[in-house]
Amino acid sequence: MDYRQLSDPNAEYTMRDLSAETMGLSASRGPRDVEITDVQTTVVEGNYPWTLVRVYTDAGLVGNGESYWGAGEQEIIERVAPFIEGENPLDIDRLYEHLVQKLSGEGSISGKAISAISGIELALHDVAGKILEVPAYQLLGGKYRDEMRIYCDCHTEDEADPDACADEAERVVEELGYDALKFDLDVPSGHEKDRANRHLRGPEIEHKAEIVEKVTERVGDRADAAFDCHWSFSTGSAHRLAERLEEYDVWWLEDPVPPENHDVQREVTQRTTTPITAGENVYRDHGNRRLLQEQAVDIIAPDVPRVGGMRQSRKIADLADLYYIPVAMHNVSSPIGTMASIHVGAAIPNALAVEYHSYELGWWSDLVEEDIIHEGYAEVPEKPGLGVTLDLDAVSDHLAEGETLFDEA
């Protein structure tokens, strides 16, 4: 099916069409008069199926972006590409709002519609930086730091073994040079009675506490250690787990309860001294508003290629800063999405770290020509745009089955 040819029922009567033609944007920009000519996607099969996005212009410059992984984004991007073809890619904020409005009837308050738009938005930052010859962080207001701290999401062959987790923590610190780590706590303990009810029995909580104890004691003050629950537990179980972990040096406990009910999230956060983090499953600044205004998190964790893109992440960080809440960006992306998060982290005052989830994937860094992460830190590029160059040969080598490579510039 050609999704570019889907009918647009809203086109005939919408009152909020933000296209350049409707808005009457006709003033000459001189050498900055550039038009988008095409939008293409391809999927790389990494430890996640990464959806890469490419925006083409009549200036011969292309921008690379990335949508959150999984199914659906490609079709949505194909569907919206005609809405921005002929537009000036420098109008990032207007084009983002234009796409949100165009997809409003199809659900652009969250989900796949927003992550698809996010991929285009990242690519617009890349190509806009190339047109203006400035790094992407400059488009977000400048930078606070020259390098961004990276935290390593760690895994072992037996993730339920506290000793194996502690051994891997020490290896990542000593051999790979990271001073920030994360481990999963939603792992089988052998004490489960029912996997559906979200309830944690006492032995299960003790098993999770043992993982935390052994990891934090092993790394000591050489590294910060966070722990992820992936929205797995009931309110009462989350309370009990967070309270049990208060005696340990936990950087944060992530997503202990499902993401839909912000009232429960607030209650869990405010009843414990264990720092609580959430945000990767929340969309746009509107979706994050209550979490921040009601101080329902100690740390907010937006995912840049999912939440709405780089400018939305900046807006969320600004709102978080009003409540003195730091930002730790969730990230399971290829080097493209990772670098977008690094630019956001450089541009906001309250950035803690950016996640890296592919340390076990030997070819992750091969997808771009530049080195990104060195001993737990990433230098913020000064090259135009995102500052990384896709290696199309490497991308081609790792395409998902049935995928074709997008065009060169």
Coordinates of C-alpha atoms in Angstrom, one line a residue:
M1 CA 0.0 0.0 0.0
D2 CA 1.2 3.5 -0.8
Y3 CA 0.5 5.4 2.4
R4 CA 1.4 8.7 0.7
Q5 CA -1.9 8.4 -1.2
L6 CA -4.2 8.0 1.7
S7 CA -7.0 10.5 1.7
D8 CA -6.8 13.5 4.1
P9 CA -10.4 14.1 5.3
N10 CA -9.3 17.1 7.4
A11 CA -7.7 18.9 4.5
E12 CA -11.0 20.5 3.3
Y13 CA -12.2 22.0 6.5
T14 CA -9.4 22.3 9.1
M15 CA -9.0 25.7 10.7
R16 CA -5.5 25.1 11.8
D17 CA -3.4 24.2 8.7
L18 CA 0.1 25.4 9.5
S19 CA 1.6 24.9 6.1
A20 CA 3.7 27.7 4.7
E21 CA 1.2 28.4 2.0
T22 CA -1.7 28.7 4.4
M23 CA 0.3 30.8 6.8
G24 CA 1.4 33.1 4.0
L25 CA 5.1 32.6 4.6
S26 CA 6.5 34.1 1.4
A27 CA 9.4 36.4 2.5
S28 CA 12.7 35.5 0.8
R29 CA 15.4 34.0 3.0
G30 CA 18.1 34.4 0.5
P31 CA 20.6 31.5 0.7
R32 CA 18.3 29.9 3.3
D33 CA 15.5 29.4 0.9
V34 CA 15.7 25.6 1.0
E35 CA 12.9 23.1 0.3
I36 CA 12.3 19.6 1.5
T37 CA 12.1 17.3 -1.5
D38 CA 11.6 13.8 0.1
V39 CA 11.4 11.8 3.3
Q40 CA 12.6 8.2 3.5
T41 CA 13.1 5.5 6.1
T42 CA 14.9 2.3 6.6
V43 CA 15.1 -0.2 9.5
V44 CA 18.4 -1.5 10.9
E45 CA 18.2 -4.8 12.9
G46 CA 20.3 -4.1 16.0
N47 CA 19.5 -5.1 19.5
Y48 CA 16.3 -3.2 18.7
P49 CA 14.8 -2.7 15.2
W50 CA 15.9 1.0 14.7
T51 CA 13.8 3.1 12.3
L52 CA 16.2 5.6 10.6
V53 CA 14.7 8.6 8.9
R54 CA 16.2 10.8 6.2
V55 CA 15.0 14.2 5.1
Y56 CA 16.2 15.4 1.6
T57 CA 16.4 19.0 0.4
D58 CA 16.9 20.8 -2.9
A59 CA 20.2 22.2 -1.5
G60 CA 21.7 18.7 -1.7
L61 CA 21.9 18.4 2.1
V62 CA 20.2 15.6 3.9
G63 CA 19.2 15.3 7.6
N64 CA 19.3 12.0 9.5
G65 CA 17.0 11.2 12.3
E66 CA 15.5 8.2 14.2
S67 CA 12.1 7.3 15.4
Y68 CA 11.5 5.0 18.4
W69 CA 12.0 1.4 17.5
G70 CA 9.2 -1.0 16.4
A71 CA 6.4 -1.4 13.9
G72 CA 4.2 1.4 12.5
E73 CA 6.5 4.4 12.3
Q74 CA 7.5 3.8 8.7
E75 CA 4.0 3.8 7.4
I76 CA 3.1 7.0 9.4
I77 CA 6.2 8.8 8.1
E78 CA 5.3 7.8 4.6
R79 CA 1.8 9.1 5.2
V80 CA 2.9 12.5 6.4
A81 CA 5.8 13.1 4.0
P82 CA 3.7 14.9 1.5
F83 CA 2.6 17.3 4.2
I84 CA 6.1 18.7 4.5
E85 CA 7.5 18.3 1.0
G86 CA 8.1 21.8 -0.4
E87 CA 8.5 23.3 3.1
N88 CA 11.6 25.0 4.5
P89 CA 13.3 22.6 6.9
L90 CA 14.5 25.5 9.1
D91 CA 11.0 25.9 10.4
I92 CA 11.4 23.0 12.8
D93 CA 8.8 24.1 15.4
R94 CA 6.1 25.0 12.9
L95 CA 6.6 21.8 11.0
Y96 CA 6.4 19.7 14.2
E97 CA 3.1 21.4 15.1
H98 CA 1.9 21.1 11.5
L99 CA 2.4 17.4 11.6
V100 CA 0.8 17.0 15.0
Q101 CA -2.2 19.0 13.7
K102 CA -2.4 17.0 10.5
L103 CA -2.5 13.7 12.5
S104 CA -4.7 15.0 15.2
G105 CA -7.6 12.8 14.1
E106 CA -5.3 9.8 13.9
G107 CA -4.2 10.1 17.5
S108 CA -1.2 12.5 17.6
I109 CA -1.3 13.1 21.4
S110 CA 0.9 10.0 22.0
G111 CA 2.1 6.7 20.7
K112 CA 3.3 5.8 17.2
A113 CA 2.1 9.1 15.6
I114 CA 4.4 11.1 18.0
S115 CA 7.4 8.8 17.7
A116 CA 7.1 9.0 13.9
I117 CA 7.0 12.8 14.0
S118 CA 9.9 12.6 16.4
G119 CA 12.1 10.9 13.8
I120 CA 11.3 13.6 11.3
E121 CA 12.0 16.3 13.9
L122 CA 15.5 14.9 14.6
A123 CA 16.3 14.8 10.9
L124 CA 15.1 18.4 10.6
H125 CA 17.6 19.4 13.4
D126 CA 20.3 17.6 11.5
V127 CA 19.7 19.2 8.1
A128 CA 18.9 22.7 9.6
G129 CA 22.3 22.6 11.4
K130 CA 24.0 21.7 8.1
I131 CA 22.2 24.6 6.3
L132 CA 23.2 27.1 9.0
E133 CA 26.6 25.5 9.7
V134 CA 26.0 25.1 13.4
P135 CA 25.8 22.1 15.7
A136 CA 22.3 21.0 16.7
Y137 CA 22.7 22.1 20.3
Q138 CA 23.0 25.6 19.1
L139 CA 19.5 25.4 17.7
L140 CA 18.3 24.5 21.2
G141 CA 19.9 27.6 22.8
G142 CA 23.6 26.8 23.2
K143 CA 25.4 24.4 25.5
Y144 CA 26.1 23.9 29.2
R145 CA 28.8 21.2 28.8
D146 CA 31.4 19.9 26.4
E147 CA 30.8 16.3 27.1
M148 CA 27.7 14.3 28.2
R149 CA 27.8 11.6 30.8
I150 CA 26.6 8.2 29.5
Y151 CA 25.1 5.5 31.7
C152 CA 25.4 1.9 30.6
D153 CA 22.4 -0.4 30.7
C154 CA 24.0 -3.6 31.8
H155 CA 23.0 -7.3 31.3
T156 CA 24.3 -10.7 32.1
E157 CA 23.6 -14.2 30.9
D158 CA 21.8 -14.8 34.3
E159 CA 20.2 -11.4 35.1
A160 CA 18.5 -12.9 38.2
D161 CA 21.8 -13.8 39.8
P162 CA 23.0 -11.1 42.2
D163 CA 26.6 -12.2 42.0
A164 CA 26.5 -12.2 38.2
C165 CA 25.1 -8.7 38.2
A166 CA 27.8 -7.5 40.6
D167 CA 30.5 -9.1 38.5
E168 CA 29.2 -7.4 35.4
A169 CA 29.0 -4.1 37.2
E170 CA 32.6 -4.3 38.2
R171 CA 33.7 -5.3 34.7
V172 CA 31.8 -2.4 33.1
V173 CA 33.4 0.0 35.6
E174 CA 36.9 -1.3 35.5
E175 CA 37.3 -2.5 31.9
L176 CA 34.9 -0.2 30.0
G177 CA 35.4 2.9 32.1
Y178 CA 31.7 3.8 32.9
D179 CA 30.9 5.5 36.1
A180 CA 27.1 5.2 35.7
L181 CA 25.2 1.9 35.4
K182 CA 21.7 0.5 35.3
F183 CA 20.4 -3.1 36.0
D184 CA 16.9 -4.6 35.6
L185 CA 15.0 -5.7 38.7
D186 CA 11.9 -7.1 36.9
V187 CA 13.7 -10.5 36.7
P188 CA 12.4 -13.9 37.9
S189 CA 13.4 -14.7 41.4
G190 CA 12.0 -18.2 41.6
H191 CA 9.6 -17.2 44.2
E192 CA 6.7 -16.0 42.0
K193 CA 3.2 -17.4 42.5
D194 CA 1.3 -15.3 39.9
R195 CA 2.9 -13.3 37.1
A196 CA -0.3 -11.3 36.3
N197 CA -1.2 -9.6 39.6
R198 CA 1.8 -7.3 39.9
H199 CA 2.2 -8.3 43.6
L200 CA 5.6 -8.9 45.1
R201 CA 5.9 -11.4 47.8
G202 CA 8.4 -11.0 50.6
P203 CA 11.0 -13.4 49.1
E204 CA 10.8 -11.6 45.8
I205 CA 11.5 -8.2 47.4
E206 CA 14.5 -9.7 49.2
H207 CA 15.8 -11.2 46.0
K208 CA 15.7 -7.7 44.3
A209 CA 17.2 -6.1 47.4
E210 CA 20.1 -8.6 47.1
I211 CA 20.8 -7.6 43.5
V212 CA 20.8 -3.9 44.6
E213 CA 23.0 -4.6 47.6
K214 CA 25.6 -6.6 45.7
V215 CA 25.8 -4.2 42.8
T216 CA 26.0 -1.0 44.9
E217 CA 28.5 -2.5 47.3
R218 CA 30.7 -3.9 44.5
V219 CA 31.0 -0.6 42.7
G220 CA 31.1 1.6 45.8
D221 CA 31.7 5.2 45.1
R222 CA 33.3 4.4 41.7
A223 CA 29.9 4.5 39.9
D224 CA 26.3 5.4 40.3
A225 CA 23.8 2.5 40.0
A226 CA 20.2 2.7 38.9
F227 CA 17.6 -0.1 38.7
D228 CA 14.8 -0.6 36.3
C229 CA 11.4 -2.2 37.0
H230 CA 9.7 -1.7 33.6
W231 CA 6.3 -0.8 35.0
S232 CA 5.9 -4.2 36.6
F233 CA 4.5 -3.8 40.2
S234 CA 1.4 -2.9 42.1
T235 CA 1.2 0.2 44.2
G236 CA 1.7 -1.6 47.5
S237 CA 4.6 -3.7 46.1
A238 CA 6.3 -0.6 44.7
H239 CA 6.0 1.1 48.1
R240 CA 7.5 -1.9 49.9
L241 CA 10.3 -2.4 47.4
A242 CA 11.3 1.3 47.4
E243 CA 11.2 1.3 51.2
R244 CA 13.4 -1.8 51.3
L245 CA 16.0 -0.2 49.1
E246 CA 16.3 3.0 51.1
E247 CA 19.4 1.7 53.0
Y248 CA 21.3 1.4 49.7
D249 CA 23.0 4.0 47.5
V250 CA 20.5 3.7 44.7
W251 CA 20.9 6.4 41.9
W252 CA 17.2 5.8 41.0
L253 CA 14.5 3.2 40.9
E254 CA 12.9 3.4 37.4
D255 CA 9.2 2.8 36.5
P256 CA 8.1 0.7 39.5
V257 CA 4.4 1.1 38.5
P258 CA 2.6 1.3 35.2
P259 CA 2.8 4.6 33.4
E260 CA -0.9 5.5 32.9
N261 CA -1.9 6.6 36.5
H262 CA 0.0 9.7 37.5
D263 CA -1.7 9.7 40.9
V264 CA -0.2 6.4 41.8
Q265 CA 3.2 7.5 40.4
R266 CA 3.1 10.6 42.7
E267 CA 2.1 8.5 45.7
V268 CA 4.9 6.0 45.2
T269 CA 7.5 8.8 44.7
Q270 CA 6.5 10.9 47.7
R271 CA 6.3 7.9 50.2
T272 CA 10.0 7.0 49.9
T273 CA 13.5 8.5 50.0
T274 CA 14.6 6.1 47.2
P275 CA 14.8 8.4 44.1
I276 CA 12.0 7.4 41.6
T277 CA 12.3 7.9 37.9
A278 CA 9.7 7.7 35.1
G279 CA 8.9 9.2 31.7
E280 CA 9.9 7.0 28.8
N281 CA 6.3 6.0 28.2
V282 CA 4.9 9.5 28.5
Y283 CA 4.5 11.7 25.4
R284 CA 5.1 15.4 24.7
D285 CA 5.3 18.2 27.2
H286 CA 1.5 17.9 27.9
G287 CA 1.9 14.3 28.9
N288 CA 4.8 15.2 31.3
R289 CA 3.1 18.2 32.8
R290 CA 1.4 16.6 35.8
L291 CA 4.4 14.4 36.6
L292 CA 6.5 17.5 37.0
Q293 CA 4.0 20.0 38.4
E294 CA 2.9 17.5 41.1
Q295 CA 6.5 16.4 41.7
A296 CA 5.5 12.8 40.9
V297 CA 9.1 11.9 40.0
D298 CA 12.4 12.7 41.4
I299 CA 14.1 12.4 38.0
I300 CA 12.3 12.6 34.6
A301 CA 13.4 10.3 31.8
P302 CA 12.1 11.3 28.4
D303 CA 13.1 9.3 25.3
V304 CA 14.0 11.9 22.6
P305 CA 13.0 9.8 19.5
R306 CA 9.7 8.9 21.2
V307 CA 8.6 11.9 23.3
G308 CA 8.2 14.3 20.4
G309 CA 11.8 15.1 19.4
M310 CA 14.6 17.4 20.5
R311 CA 12.5 20.6 21.1
Q312 CA 9.9 18.8 23.0
S313 CA 12.6 17.2 25.2
R314 CA 14.0 20.7 25.7
K315 CA 10.5 22.0 26.8
I316 CA 10.1 19.1 29.2
A317 CA 13.5 19.8 30.7
D318 CA 12.6 23.5 31.1
L319 CA 9.4 22.6 32.9
A320 CA 11.4 20.1 35.1
D321 CA 13.9 22.8 35.9
L322 CA 11.1 24.9 37.4
Y323 CA 10.7 22.2 40.0
Y324 CA 14.5 21.5 40.3
I325 CA 14.1 18.0 38.8
P326 CA 17.0 16.6 36.8
V327 CA 16.7 14.8 33.4
A328 CA 18.1 11.4 32.7
M329 CA 17.3 10.6 29.1
H330 CA 16.1 7.1 28.3
N331 CA 17.7 5.9 25.1
V332 CA 17.7 2.5 23.3
S333 CA 18.6 4.1 19.9
S334 CA 21.2 3.7 17.2
P335 CA 24.0 6.3 17.2
I336 CA 21.6 8.7 15.5
G337 CA 19.0 8.9 18.2
T338 CA 21.8 8.7 20.8
M339 CA 23.6 11.7 19.4
A340 CA 20.3 13.7 19.3
S341 CA 19.9 12.9 23.1
I342 CA 23.5 14.1 23.6
H343 CA 22.8 17.4 22.0
V344 CA 19.7 17.9 24.1
G345 CA 21.7 17.0 27.2
A346 CA 24.3 19.6 26.2
A347 CA 21.7 22.3 25.9
I348 CA 19.8 21.9 29.2
P349 CA 21.1 22.8 32.6
N350 CA 19.5 19.9 34.5
A351 CA 20.9 16.9 32.4
L352 CA 22.1 14.0 34.5
A353 CA 23.1 11.4 31.8
V354 CA 22.0 9.7 28.6
E355 CA 21.4 5.9 28.5
Y356 CA 23.5 3.6 26.3
H357 CA 21.8 0.2 25.7
S358 CA 24.0 -1.5 23.1
Y359 CA 27.4 -2.1 24.7
E360 CA 27.1 -5.8 23.9
L361 CA 26.5 -5.1 20.2
G362 CA 29.9 -5.0 18.7
W363 CA 29.0 -3.1 15.5
W364 CA 26.8 -0.3 17.0
S365 CA 29.5 2.3 16.5
D366 CA 30.1 1.1 12.9
L367 CA 26.9 2.7 11.8
V368 CA 28.5 6.2 11.8
E369 CA 31.9 7.3 10.8
E370 CA 32.6 9.1 14.1
D371 CA 33.5 7.8 17.6
I372 CA 30.8 8.7 20.1
I373 CA 31.3 7.1 23.5
H374 CA 34.7 6.9 25.2
E375 CA 34.9 5.5 28.8
G376 CA 31.4 6.5 29.7
Y377 CA 31.4 10.0 28.2
A378 CA 30.5 11.5 24.8
E379 CA 32.0 14.6 23.5
V380 CA 29.5 17.1 22.1
P381 CA 30.2 17.5 18.4
E382 CA 31.0 20.9 16.9
K383 CA 30.2 19.7 13.4
P384 CA 27.0 21.0 11.8
G385 CA 23.7 19.3 12.7
L386 CA 23.9 16.2 14.8
G387 CA 27.6 15.8 14.0
V388 CA 27.6 12.2 12.9
T389 CA 27.8 10.7 9.4
L390 CA 25.9 7.5 8.5
D391 CA 28.1 4.8 7.0
L392 CA 25.7 3.6 4.4
D393 CA 27.7 0.4 3.8
A394 CA 27.4 -0.5 7.5
V395 CA 23.7 0.4 7.5
S396 CA 23.2 -1.8 4.4
D397 CA 25.0 -4.7 6.1
H398 CA 22.5 -4.7 9.0
L399 CA 19.2 -3.9 7.4
A400 CA 16.2 -5.7 8.7
E401 CA 14.9 -8.5 6.4
G402 CA 13.0 -7.1 3.5
E403 CA 14.3 -3.6 4.0
T404 CA 15.9 -1.4 1.3
L405 CA 18.5 1.3 1.9
F406 CA 17.3 4.8 1.5
D407 CA 18.9 7.0 -1.2
E408 CA 22.2 8.8 -0.8
A409 CA 22.2 12.6 -0.8

